[in-house]
Amino acid sequence: MERFLSGQQAAFAAERYPTLQVRRDRLDRIAKLIEKHGQAFCEAISRDFGQRSPHETSLLELAPIMAALRHTRSHLRRWMRPERRGSSLEFLQMKNRVEYQPLGVVGILVPWNYPLMLTFGPLIDVLAAGNRAMIKPSELLPETADLLEQSIAEFFKADEVAVVNGGVDVAEAFSSLPFDHLVFTGSTAVGRKVMAAAARNLTPLTLELGGKSPVVFTPDYPIETAARDIAFGKLMNAGQTCIAPDYVLAPRDRLRDIAEAILSQAKSFYPVGSGQADYTSLVGARNFTRMVDAVEECRVSGCTVLSHESVLAGNGHRVAPTIVLDPPVGCLLMQEEIFGPVLPLVPYDDIDAAIAFINERPRPLALYIFSKQSSLTRKLLAQTHSGNVTINGTLLHIAQNDLPFGGIGPSGIGAYHGKDGFRRFSHARGIAEVRLFNPSRLAMPPYGKLAAWLQRFMMRN
Ligand code: NAD
């Protein structure tokens, strides 16, 4: 790791401001890598997961990577331009600008749930901003991690982009390296450790963490339409999505109807007999047991539990799409990020109670609002906090290349994607240039009438 880092640092020192052509060439090589190895990645990921449909990998990982590449390529020239900034009256003659300077070597720590999106997503922004990158994939997907290492070595020199594989010990050592910036995507618990390790070097961080992302269903919205979108957002990747709807807040008298509508959607997504092929397995026996136990805890405490069991036959550690009505707030499902295909429905009596429920909990990564009443939507937006929001849909905000993507507080620090990613991985260097007249001449001793006048002028209100 140290060798890769010092090689990249030396290469960066020799090319501190890569041209647009150099950066575009690096982005093009990502596109070629995806075109050449996309199919192999689909297969490797499916084997590592136990089962994941190649359509899911293509639609949720490969296609968004290509979309981000197209967006970045077409806007990069404009993003790289220095930006004129104003100068206040007393400094009238000064010419101010911001130049976006590459940071150097950026470390990228990747989780297992979207191993391509969360490798290449940050990498695109990091390379567009003119940096070099070292990547540590998750040890939970060994075949995918090996393919990442080989394919990146095929398209990039090690002093441009390098992959380091290994276990948690390697990840720990990786997070202690003196990078110029470190991007960590993963759980809030590990995020704390990574931040502590980075603090020793004062390495600036982007933390993309998890959390419990609520859906607020309001009574004016059609149940069937919302149910389809909620089931989609929840069941993609079997719920192992950082921005998956974690729980649904719904009017008490609609709870049962919504539960049945979501279950019926799950059944139509994964029909009996043929649905297994499209349904994803949980990764690892530990996640499986945790999910099964969490549902059992609710069942034992008397909650109504609805599930679509016919997807259970097939490869991997499968948990059926499951809906739990009105679980106790102290149960595991309501305490931890669920990260599986189980969806609690929580009743509310009025919208203020739903808002209070959200605000009593740590700030989530995403918020979903289903409402046709703009005043209600505005109220929910104004009175809650979350990383991002999709209104009348789920997951869609992550695919918008011109929106910043990131969490807030315990769900993350710093946002990236598109222009916001370019800026995140650049140093915004403010440059003030003295031209005809240097205003500091007015403030130089010995102090007399001019200094007194300047003081009065600058203290004006
Ligand atoms: P994780 O936190 O267990 O692991 C993430 C990465 O950290 C892995 O590469 C692992 O090797 C590494 N790691 C483990 N222990 C470490 C340590 N002590 N020091 C440094 N690195 C260490 O997360 P996961 O289980 O792979 O992913 C699931 C979590 O990621 C969920 O909480 C999910 O919400 C979150 N997530 C967030 C986003 C986002 O964009 N905000 C996206 C995907 C996943």
Short mmCIF file of C-alpha atoms and ligand atoms in Angstrom, two decimals:
data_model
loop_
_atom_site.label_atom_id
_atom_site.label_comp_id
_atom_site.label_asym_id
_atom_site.label_seq_id
_atom_site.Cartn_x
_atom_site.Cartn_y
_atom_site.Cartn_z
CA MET A 1 0.00 0.00 0.00
CA GLU A 2 2.80 2.42 0.93
CA ARG A 3 4.48 1.66 -2.40
CA PHE A 4 1.31 2.45 -4.36
CA LEU A 5 0.83 5.62 -2.36
CA SER A 6 4.36 6.93 -2.82
CA GLY A 7 4.23 6.03 -6.55
CA GLN A 8 0.98 7.96 -6.94
CA GLN A 9 2.28 10.90 -4.92
CA ALA A 10 5.37 11.12 -7.13
CA ALA A 11 3.28 10.87 -10.32
CA PHE A 12 0.93 13.55 -9.03
CA ALA A 13 3.84 15.83 -8.16
CA ALA A 14 5.00 15.50 -11.76
CA GLU A 15 1.54 16.42 -13.11
CA ARG A 16 -0.26 18.63 -10.62
CA TYR A 17 -2.90 19.92 -13.01
CA PRO A 18 -3.86 17.30 -15.61
CA THR A 19 -5.36 18.76 -18.77
CA LEU A 20 -8.94 18.20 -19.87
CA GLN A 21 -7.68 15.65 -22.43
CA VAL A 22 -5.82 13.63 -19.81
CA ARG A 23 -8.86 13.56 -17.55
CA ARG A 24 -11.20 12.63 -20.39
CA ASP A 25 -8.89 9.84 -21.40
CA ARG A 26 -9.04 8.41 -17.88
CA LEU A 27 -12.85 8.59 -17.93
CA ASP A 28 -12.90 6.89 -21.33
CA ARG A 29 -10.84 4.05 -19.92
CA ILE A 30 -13.48 3.47 -17.23
CA ALA A 31 -16.11 3.23 -19.99
CA LYS A 32 -13.95 0.71 -21.88
CA LEU A 33 -13.40 -1.32 -18.72
CA ILE A 34 -17.15 -1.47 -18.08
CA GLU A 35 -17.87 -2.42 -21.69
CA LYS A 36 -15.28 -5.18 -21.65
CA HIS A 37 -15.90 -6.63 -18.19
CA GLY A 38 -19.52 -5.68 -17.45
CA GLN A 39 -20.85 -9.16 -18.10
CA ALA A 40 -18.09 -10.81 -16.05
CA PHE A 41 -18.87 -8.42 -13.18
CA CYS A 42 -22.56 -9.43 -13.31
CA GLU A 43 -21.56 -13.08 -12.99
CA ALA A 44 -18.94 -12.53 -10.27
CA ILE A 45 -21.32 -10.41 -8.19
CA SER A 46 -24.07 -13.01 -8.50
CA ARG A 47 -21.72 -15.75 -7.30
CA ASP A 48 -20.43 -13.61 -4.42
CA PHE A 49 -23.96 -12.67 -3.35
CA GLY A 50 -25.31 -16.21 -3.72
CA GLN A 51 -27.71 -14.82 -6.33
CA ARG A 52 -28.24 -11.45 -7.95
CA SER A 53 -29.98 -10.94 -11.26
CA PRO A 54 -27.66 -9.60 -14.00
CA HIS A 55 -30.48 -7.15 -14.83
CA GLU A 56 -30.21 -5.71 -11.34
CA THR A 57 -26.44 -5.30 -11.68
CA SER A 58 -26.82 -3.75 -15.12
CA LEU A 59 -29.65 -1.37 -14.23
CA LEU A 60 -28.50 -0.34 -10.78
CA GLU A 61 -24.72 -0.32 -11.28
CA LEU A 62 -23.43 -0.47 -14.85
CA ALA A 63 -26.01 1.88 -16.43
CA PRO A 64 -25.66 4.62 -13.75
CA ILE A 65 -21.85 4.46 -14.14
CA MET A 66 -22.15 5.03 -17.89
CA ALA A 67 -24.66 7.86 -17.29
CA ALA A 68 -22.31 9.53 -14.80
CA LEU A 69 -19.45 9.20 -17.30
CA ARG A 70 -21.47 10.85 -20.07
CA HIS A 71 -22.57 13.67 -17.77
CA THR A 72 -19.07 14.30 -16.45
CA ARG A 73 -17.40 14.16 -19.86
CA SER A 74 -19.81 16.67 -21.30
CA HIS A 75 -19.56 19.18 -18.42
CA LEU A 76 -15.95 18.79 -17.34
CA ARG A 77 -14.53 21.64 -19.43
CA ARG A 78 -16.97 24.07 -17.79
CA TRP A 79 -16.37 22.74 -14.26
CA MET A 80 -12.62 23.14 -14.67
CA ARG A 81 -12.87 26.82 -15.62
CA PRO A 82 -11.76 29.35 -13.00
CA GLU A 83 -14.73 31.19 -11.56
CA ARG A 84 -14.81 35.00 -11.34
CA ARG A 85 -15.73 36.28 -7.88
CA GLY A 86 -16.64 39.77 -6.79
CA SER A 87 -14.64 42.19 -4.68
CA SER A 88 -16.23 44.48 -2.08
CA LEU A 89 -16.19 48.25 -2.45
CA GLU A 90 -13.07 48.97 -0.41
CA PHE A 91 -11.13 46.45 -2.53
CA LEU A 92 -12.71 47.62 -5.77
CA GLN A 93 -9.66 47.24 -7.92
CA MET A 94 -8.96 43.63 -7.03
CA LYS A 95 -9.55 40.79 -9.39
CA ASN A 96 -10.78 37.68 -7.60
CA ARG A 97 -11.29 34.16 -8.79
CA VAL A 98 -11.57 30.55 -7.61
CA GLU A 99 -9.50 27.88 -9.29
CA TYR A 100 -10.35 24.22 -8.72
CA GLN A 101 -7.10 22.47 -8.01
CA PRO A 102 -6.68 18.67 -7.80
CA LEU A 103 -6.10 17.40 -4.26
CA GLY A 104 -3.57 14.63 -4.96
CA VAL A 105 -4.16 10.99 -4.02
CA VAL A 106 -7.66 10.01 -2.89
CA GLY A 107 -8.46 6.76 -1.04
CA ILE A 108 -11.79 5.04 -1.74
CA LEU A 109 -13.14 2.45 0.73
CA VAL A 110 -15.99 0.47 -0.79
CA PRO A 111 -18.83 -1.59 0.80
CA TRP A 112 -20.21 -4.79 -0.69
CA ASN A 113 -23.81 -3.84 -1.47
CA TYR A 114 -23.17 -1.98 -4.76
CA PRO A 115 -19.54 -2.88 -5.39
CA LEU A 116 -19.32 -1.27 -8.85
CA MET A 117 -21.43 1.86 -8.32
CA LEU A 118 -19.60 2.66 -5.11
CA THR A 119 -16.19 2.09 -6.68
CA PHE A 120 -16.64 3.79 -10.03
CA GLY A 121 -19.09 6.48 -8.83
CA PRO A 122 -16.51 8.15 -6.57
CA LEU A 123 -13.67 7.24 -8.97
CA ILE A 124 -15.28 9.18 -11.85
CA ASP A 125 -15.48 12.34 -9.73
CA VAL A 126 -12.00 11.82 -8.29
CA LEU A 127 -10.40 11.41 -11.73
CA ALA A 128 -12.46 14.23 -13.26
CA ALA A 129 -11.07 16.51 -10.57
CA GLY A 130 -7.54 15.52 -11.67
CA ASN A 131 -6.58 13.22 -8.78
CA ARG A 132 -5.13 9.76 -8.51
CA ALA A 133 -6.91 7.03 -6.59
CA MET A 134 -6.36 3.97 -4.44
CA ILE A 135 -9.33 1.65 -3.93
CA LYS A 136 -10.05 -0.94 -1.25
CA PRO A 137 -13.02 -3.16 -2.24
CA SER A 138 -15.03 -5.09 0.34
CA GLU A 139 -13.59 -8.41 1.44
CA LEU A 140 -17.11 -9.89 1.48
CA LEU A 141 -17.16 -10.21 -2.33
CA PRO A 142 -13.82 -11.95 -3.09
CA GLU A 143 -14.45 -12.77 -6.76
CA THR A 144 -15.70 -9.26 -7.54
CA ALA A 145 -12.77 -7.72 -5.68
CA ASP A 146 -10.28 -9.83 -7.69
CA LEU A 147 -11.93 -8.83 -10.96
CA LEU A 148 -11.81 -5.17 -9.94
CA GLU A 149 -8.10 -5.49 -9.20
CA GLN A 150 -7.33 -7.22 -12.52
CA SER A 151 -9.50 -5.01 -14.72
CA ILE A 152 -8.27 -1.76 -13.20
CA ALA A 153 -4.66 -2.93 -13.61
CA GLU A 154 -5.49 -3.66 -17.26
CA PHE A 155 -6.74 -0.12 -17.97
CA PHE A 156 -4.75 2.05 -15.54
CA LYS A 157 -1.15 2.36 -14.49
CA ALA A 158 -0.69 1.71 -10.78
CA ASP A 159 0.38 5.32 -10.30
CA GLU A 160 -3.01 6.46 -11.68
CA VAL A 161 -5.48 4.06 -10.06
CA ALA A 162 -4.59 1.07 -7.88
CA VAL A 163 -6.68 -1.56 -6.10
CA VAL A 164 -5.64 -3.03 -2.77
CA ASN A 165 -7.37 -6.22 -1.70
CA GLY A 166 -7.45 -7.88 1.71
CA GLY A 167 -9.43 -8.26 4.91
CA VAL A 168 -10.51 -5.86 7.61
CA ASP A 169 -6.89 -5.51 8.78
CA VAL A 170 -5.99 -4.19 5.32
CA ALA A 171 -9.02 -1.83 5.40
CA GLU A 172 -7.87 -0.51 8.78
CA ALA A 173 -4.34 0.09 7.53
CA PHE A 174 -5.77 1.69 4.38
CA SER A 175 -7.82 4.18 6.40
CA SER A 176 -4.65 5.18 8.29
CA LEU A 177 -2.75 6.17 5.13
CA PRO A 178 -2.01 9.89 4.73
CA PHE A 179 -4.25 10.43 1.68
CA ASP A 180 -5.15 13.90 0.48
CA HIS A 181 -8.79 12.85 0.85
CA LEU A 182 -10.54 9.65 1.89
CA VAL A 183 -13.99 8.55 0.72
CA PHE A 184 -15.63 5.93 2.88
CA THR A 185 -18.96 4.32 2.00
CA GLY A 186 -20.30 1.92 4.61
CA SER A 187 -21.95 1.67 7.97
CA THR A 188 -22.09 4.46 10.52
CA ALA A 189 -20.29 2.25 13.08
CA VAL A 190 -17.28 1.63 10.82
CA GLY A 191 -17.47 5.26 9.63
CA ARG A 192 -16.64 6.37 13.19
CA LYS A 193 -13.50 4.18 13.17
CA VAL A 194 -12.45 5.47 9.76
CA MET A 195 -12.90 9.06 10.89
CA ALA A 196 -10.76 8.41 13.99
CA ALA A 197 -8.02 6.85 11.83
CA ALA A 198 -8.13 9.71 9.34
CA ALA A 199 -8.05 12.28 12.14
CA ARG A 200 -4.52 11.18 13.06
CA ASN A 201 -3.31 12.48 9.67
CA LEU A 202 -5.93 15.25 9.45
CA THR A 203 -7.03 13.56 6.23
CA PRO A 204 -10.19 15.25 4.90
CA LEU A 205 -13.07 12.83 4.63
CA THR A 206 -16.24 12.14 2.75
CA LEU A 207 -18.38 9.70 4.71
CA GLU A 208 -21.28 8.07 2.89
CA LEU A 209 -23.05 6.18 5.66
CA GLY A 210 -26.35 4.47 6.32
CA GLY A 211 -29.40 5.03 8.47
CA LYS A 212 -33.11 4.48 8.64
CA SER A 213 -34.71 6.27 5.69
CA PRO A 214 -38.43 6.86 6.24
CA VAL A 215 -41.28 6.97 3.78
CA VAL A 216 -44.17 9.27 4.65
CA PHE A 217 -47.37 8.23 2.96
CA THR A 218 -50.06 10.93 3.15
CA PRO A 219 -53.78 10.14 2.85
CA ASP A 220 -54.27 12.10 -0.39
CA TYR A 221 -52.00 9.80 -2.42
CA PRO A 222 -53.22 6.69 -4.32
CA ILE A 223 -52.25 3.59 -2.36
CA GLU A 224 -51.56 1.33 -5.34
CA THR A 225 -49.15 3.81 -6.95
CA ALA A 226 -47.22 4.41 -3.75
CA ALA A 227 -47.14 0.67 -2.98
CA ARG A 228 -45.52 -0.05 -6.34
CA ASP A 229 -42.77 2.50 -5.78
CA ILE A 230 -42.18 1.52 -2.17
CA ALA A 231 -41.94 -2.18 -3.10
CA PHE A 232 -39.51 -1.30 -5.91
CA GLY A 233 -37.27 0.79 -3.64
CA LYS A 234 -37.34 -1.80 -0.88
CA LEU A 235 -36.91 -5.00 -2.86
CA MET A 236 -34.14 -4.01 -5.30
CA ASN A 237 -31.02 -5.85 -4.16
CA ALA A 238 -33.27 -7.47 -1.50
CA GLY A 239 -33.28 -4.27 0.52
CA GLN A 240 -29.47 -4.09 0.74
CA THR A 241 -29.50 -0.51 -0.50
CA CYS A 242 -28.30 2.40 1.62
CA ILE A 243 -31.24 4.56 0.52
CA ALA A 244 -33.87 1.79 0.57
CA PRO A 245 -37.09 2.78 2.34
CA ASP A 246 -36.42 1.54 5.86
CA TYR A 247 -39.91 2.00 7.28
CA VAL A 248 -43.20 3.55 6.18
CA LEU A 249 -45.19 6.06 8.21
CA ALA A 250 -48.83 5.78 7.18
CA PRO A 251 -52.22 6.95 8.49
CA ARG A 252 -53.45 4.43 11.06
CA ASP A 253 -56.66 3.64 9.18
CA ARG A 254 -54.75 2.87 5.94
CA LEU A 255 -52.06 0.63 7.41
CA ARG A 256 -53.56 -2.73 6.48
CA ASP A 257 -54.52 -1.59 2.95
CA ILE A 258 -51.01 -0.32 2.30
CA ALA A 259 -49.44 -3.51 3.65
CA GLU A 260 -51.58 -5.63 1.34
CA ALA A 261 -50.90 -3.38 -1.65
CA ILE A 262 -47.12 -3.61 -1.09
CA LEU A 263 -47.30 -7.39 -0.67
CA SER A 264 -49.33 -7.70 -3.84
CA GLN A 265 -46.68 -5.65 -5.69
CA ALA A 266 -43.97 -7.95 -4.34
CA LYS A 267 -45.92 -10.91 -5.72
CA SER A 268 -46.23 -9.31 -9.13
CA PHE A 269 -42.51 -8.42 -9.24
CA TYR A 270 -41.51 -11.98 -8.29
CA PRO A 271 -44.27 -14.31 -9.55
CA VAL A 272 -44.63 -17.78 -8.11
CA GLY A 273 -42.59 -20.21 -10.20
CA SER A 274 -40.39 -17.75 -12.08
CA GLY A 275 -39.66 -14.95 -9.60
CA GLN A 276 -36.64 -16.61 -7.96
CA ALA A 277 -34.26 -15.66 -10.77
CA ASP A 278 -34.86 -11.94 -10.28
CA TYR A 279 -34.74 -11.99 -6.49
CA THR A 280 -31.45 -11.22 -4.74
CA SER A 281 -29.92 -13.14 -1.87
CA LEU A 282 -28.68 -11.53 1.34
CA VAL A 283 -24.90 -11.44 1.57
CA GLY A 284 -23.55 -13.70 4.28
CA ALA A 285 -25.09 -15.98 6.87
CA ARG A 286 -24.81 -13.29 9.56
CA ASN A 287 -27.09 -10.85 7.70
CA PHE A 288 -29.54 -13.67 7.02
CA THR A 289 -29.78 -14.75 10.66
CA ARG A 290 -30.08 -11.16 11.83
CA MET A 291 -33.01 -10.57 9.49
CA VAL A 292 -34.83 -13.80 10.35
CA ASP A 293 -34.41 -13.12 14.08
CA ALA A 294 -35.65 -9.54 13.71
CA VAL A 295 -38.88 -10.71 12.05
CA GLU A 296 -39.31 -13.46 14.63
CA GLU A 297 -38.96 -10.91 17.44
CA CYS A 298 -41.93 -8.99 16.00
CA ARG A 299 -43.99 -12.11 15.41
CA VAL A 300 -43.47 -13.22 19.01
CA SER A 301 -44.51 -9.80 20.28
CA GLY A 302 -47.83 -10.19 18.45
CA CYS A 303 -47.34 -8.05 15.30
CA THR A 304 -49.07 -8.96 12.06
CA VAL A 305 -46.43 -10.21 9.59
CA LEU A 306 -47.17 -10.64 5.87
CA SER A 307 -44.68 -12.26 3.50
CA HIS A 308 -44.18 -13.62 -0.01
CA GLU A 309 -42.45 -16.93 0.72
CA SER A 310 -42.39 -18.37 -2.78
CA VAL A 311 -39.08 -16.67 -3.66
CA LEU A 312 -37.25 -18.66 -1.00
CA ALA A 313 -36.32 -21.60 -3.21
CA GLY A 314 -33.10 -20.77 -5.02
CA ASN A 315 -29.48 -19.89 -4.40
CA GLY A 316 -28.05 -18.00 -1.48
CA HIS A 317 -29.41 -16.72 1.81
CA ARG A 318 -32.86 -15.56 0.81
CA VAL A 319 -35.33 -13.78 3.03
CA ALA A 320 -38.86 -13.33 1.68
CA PRO A 321 -40.29 -9.86 1.08
CA THR A 322 -41.89 -9.23 4.47
CA ILE A 323 -44.13 -6.53 5.91
CA VAL A 324 -44.50 -6.01 9.64
CA LEU A 325 -47.42 -3.95 10.89
CA ASP A 326 -46.97 -1.58 13.81
CA PRO A 327 -43.81 -3.05 15.38
CA PRO A 328 -42.81 -1.98 18.91
CA VAL A 329 -40.38 0.96 18.74
CA GLY A 330 -37.81 -0.93 20.83
CA CYS A 331 -37.49 -3.93 18.49
CA LEU A 332 -34.41 -4.47 16.31
CA LEU A 333 -36.32 -3.55 13.14
CA MET A 334 -37.03 -0.10 14.56
CA GLN A 335 -33.64 0.38 16.22
CA GLU A 336 -31.13 -0.54 13.51
CA GLU A 337 -30.86 0.08 9.78
CA ILE A 338 -32.74 -2.93 8.35
CA PHE A 339 -30.70 -3.56 5.18
CA GLY A 340 -32.92 -6.41 4.03
CA PRO A 341 -36.32 -7.02 2.41
CA VAL A 342 -38.34 -6.44 5.58
CA LEU A 343 -40.52 -3.36 5.81
CA PRO A 344 -42.16 -2.14 9.02
CA LEU A 345 -45.29 0.00 8.67
CA VAL A 346 -45.67 2.53 11.47
CA PRO A 347 -49.06 4.17 12.02
CA TYR A 348 -49.50 7.91 12.62
CA ASP A 349 -52.55 9.85 13.71
CA ASP A 350 -51.67 13.23 12.25
CA ILE A 351 -48.84 14.56 10.11
CA ASP A 352 -47.23 16.40 13.05
CA ALA A 353 -46.85 13.07 14.83
CA ALA A 354 -45.15 11.61 11.73
CA ILE A 355 -42.77 14.58 11.60
CA ALA A 356 -42.01 14.22 15.32
CA PHE A 357 -41.31 10.49 14.83
CA ILE A 358 -38.69 11.31 12.19
CA ASN A 359 -37.13 14.11 14.19
CA GLU A 360 -36.79 12.03 17.35
CA ARG A 361 -34.41 9.75 15.46
CA PRO A 362 -30.94 10.26 13.93
CA ARG A 363 -31.00 12.23 10.67
CA PRO A 364 -31.58 9.72 7.86
CA LEU A 365 -29.82 9.34 4.52
CA ALA A 366 -33.02 9.67 2.48
CA LEU A 367 -36.62 10.73 2.93
CA TYR A 368 -39.53 9.72 0.72
CA ILE A 369 -42.78 11.65 0.59
CA PHE A 370 -45.89 10.45 -1.18
CA SER A 371 -48.31 13.35 -1.43
CA LYS A 372 -50.25 15.26 -4.05
CA GLN A 373 -50.69 18.25 -1.75
CA SER A 374 -47.80 20.63 -2.20
CA SER A 375 -48.44 22.39 1.13
CA LEU A 376 -48.02 19.06 2.93
CA THR A 377 -44.87 18.24 0.98
CA ARG A 378 -43.45 21.68 1.78
CA LYS A 379 -44.25 21.20 5.47
CA LEU A 380 -42.48 17.83 5.53
CA LEU A 381 -39.47 19.30 3.74
CA ALA A 382 -39.27 22.32 6.02
CA GLN A 383 -39.69 20.45 9.29
CA THR A 384 -37.38 17.46 8.80
CA HIS A 385 -33.76 16.82 7.89
CA SER A 386 -32.34 14.08 5.67
CA GLY A 387 -29.55 13.56 3.17
CA ASN A 388 -31.75 13.69 0.07
CA VAL A 389 -35.42 13.42 -0.81
CA THR A 390 -37.48 11.82 -3.55
CA ILE A 391 -41.08 13.03 -3.79
CA ASN A 392 -43.65 10.56 -5.15
CA GLY A 393 -41.06 7.88 -5.88
CA THR A 394 -38.17 6.02 -4.26
CA LEU A 395 -34.40 5.83 -4.93
CA LEU A 396 -34.59 8.23 -7.88
CA HIS A 397 -32.60 11.10 -6.37
CA ILE A 398 -29.41 9.00 -6.46
CA ALA A 399 -29.63 8.70 -10.25
CA GLN A 400 -29.85 12.46 -10.88
CA ASN A 401 -26.36 13.43 -12.01
CA ASP A 402 -26.92 17.10 -11.35
CA LEU A 403 -27.92 16.64 -7.69
CA PRO A 404 -25.46 16.32 -4.80
CA PHE A 405 -25.73 12.91 -3.14
CA GLY A 406 -24.84 12.50 0.52
CA GLY A 407 -26.05 12.19 4.08
CA ILE A 408 -26.27 14.52 7.03
CA GLY A 409 -24.92 13.95 10.55
CA PRO A 410 -24.87 10.23 11.33
CA SER A 411 -25.88 9.37 7.75
CA GLY A 412 -22.84 11.06 6.24
CA ILE A 413 -20.53 13.98 5.75
CA GLY A 414 -20.09 15.63 2.37
CA ALA A 415 -21.84 15.00 -0.93
CA TYR A 416 -20.61 14.01 -4.37
CA HIS A 417 -21.90 13.16 -7.91
CA GLY A 418 -21.53 15.40 -10.95
CA LYS A 419 -20.40 18.98 -10.36
CA ASP A 420 -20.68 18.51 -6.59
CA GLY A 421 -18.32 15.53 -6.83
CA PHE A 422 -15.87 17.48 -8.96
CA ARG A 423 -15.84 20.21 -6.31
CA ARG A 424 -15.72 17.76 -3.43
CA PHE A 425 -12.47 16.28 -4.74
CA SER A 426 -10.94 19.64 -5.73
CA HIS A 427 -9.38 22.33 -3.63
CA ALA A 428 -11.36 25.53 -4.21
CA ARG A 429 -8.42 27.88 -4.18
CA GLY A 430 -9.40 31.51 -3.76
CA ILE A 431 -7.02 33.79 -5.64
CA ALA A 432 -6.99 37.54 -5.00
CA GLU A 433 -4.96 39.58 -7.45
CA VAL A 434 -3.82 43.14 -6.89
CA ARG A 435 -4.06 45.21 -10.05
CA LEU A 436 -3.70 48.99 -10.40
CA PHE A 437 -3.96 49.95 -6.78
CA ASN A 438 -3.08 47.96 -3.66
CA PRO A 439 -5.81 48.73 -1.07
CA SER A 440 -3.59 47.77 1.89
CA ARG A 441 -1.66 51.05 1.26
CA LEU A 442 -4.63 52.82 2.91
CA ALA A 443 -4.18 50.86 6.12
CA MET A 444 -0.44 51.28 6.60
CA PRO A 445 1.13 53.21 9.50
CA PRO A 446 1.76 55.87 10.47
CA TYR A 447 -1.99 56.18 11.02
CA GLY A 448 -3.59 59.54 10.29
CA LYS A 449 -6.75 60.89 8.72
CA LEU A 450 -6.76 58.37 5.90
CA ALA A 451 -6.72 55.43 8.32
CA ALA A 452 -9.49 57.04 10.40
CA TRP A 453 -11.60 57.57 7.27
CA LEU A 454 -10.97 53.99 6.12
CA GLN A 455 -11.91 52.69 9.53
CA ARG A 456 -15.22 54.62 9.47
CA PHE A 457 -15.90 53.46 5.95
CA MET A 458 -15.27 49.79 6.75
CA MET A 459 -17.29 49.93 9.98
CA ARG A 460 -20.38 51.30 8.23
CA ASN A 461 -23.56 49.34 8.75
P1 NAD B 1 -19.08 -1.76 6.45
O1 NAD B 1 -19.06 -0.47 7.18
O2 NAD B 1 -19.12 -3.01 7.23
O3 NAD B 1 -17.80 -1.90 5.47
C1 NAD B 1 -17.46 -0.93 4.50
C2 NAD B 1 -16.01 -1.03 4.15
O4 NAD B 1 -15.25 -0.72 5.30
C3 NAD B 1 -15.52 -2.41 3.69
O5 NAD B 1 -14.70 -2.26 2.55
C4 NAD B 1 -14.68 -2.92 4.84
O6 NAD B 1 -13.55 -3.64 4.37
C5 NAD B 1 -14.19 -1.65 5.47
N1 NAD B 1 -13.92 -1.78 6.91
C6 NAD B 1 -14.43 -2.67 7.77
N2 NAD B 1 -13.94 -2.44 9.03
C7 NAD B 1 -13.09 -1.40 8.92
C8 NAD B 1 -12.28 -0.66 9.84
N3 NAD B 1 -12.24 -0.99 11.13
N4 NAD B 1 -11.55 0.36 9.38
C9 NAD B 1 -11.60 0.71 8.09
N5 NAD B 1 -12.34 0.06 7.15
C10 NAD B 1 -13.09 -0.96 7.58
O7 NAD B 1 -20.32 -1.64 5.47
P2 NAD B 1 -20.94 -2.75 4.55
O8 NAD B 1 -21.59 -3.79 5.40
O9 NAD B 1 -19.95 -3.19 3.52
O10 NAD B 1 -22.09 -1.89 3.80
C11 NAD B 1 -23.34 -1.66 4.36
C12 NAD B 1 -23.45 -0.28 4.98
O11 NAD B 1 -23.02 0.70 4.04
C13 NAD B 1 -24.87 0.08 5.31
O12 NAD B 1 -24.90 0.75 6.54
C14 NAD B 1 -25.27 1.04 4.19
O13 NAD B 1 -26.30 1.93 4.51
C15 NAD B 1 -23.99 1.74 3.96
N6 NAD B 1 -23.98 2.30 2.60
C16 NAD B 1 -24.02 3.65 2.42
C17 NAD B 1 -24.05 4.18 1.15
C18 NAD B 1 -24.11 5.65 0.88
O14 NAD B 1 -23.89 6.07 -0.25
N7 NAD B 1 -24.36 6.49 1.87
C19 NAD B 1 -24.01 3.32 0.05
C20 NAD B 1 -23.96 1.94 0.26
C21 NAD B 1 -23.93 1.45 1.55
#
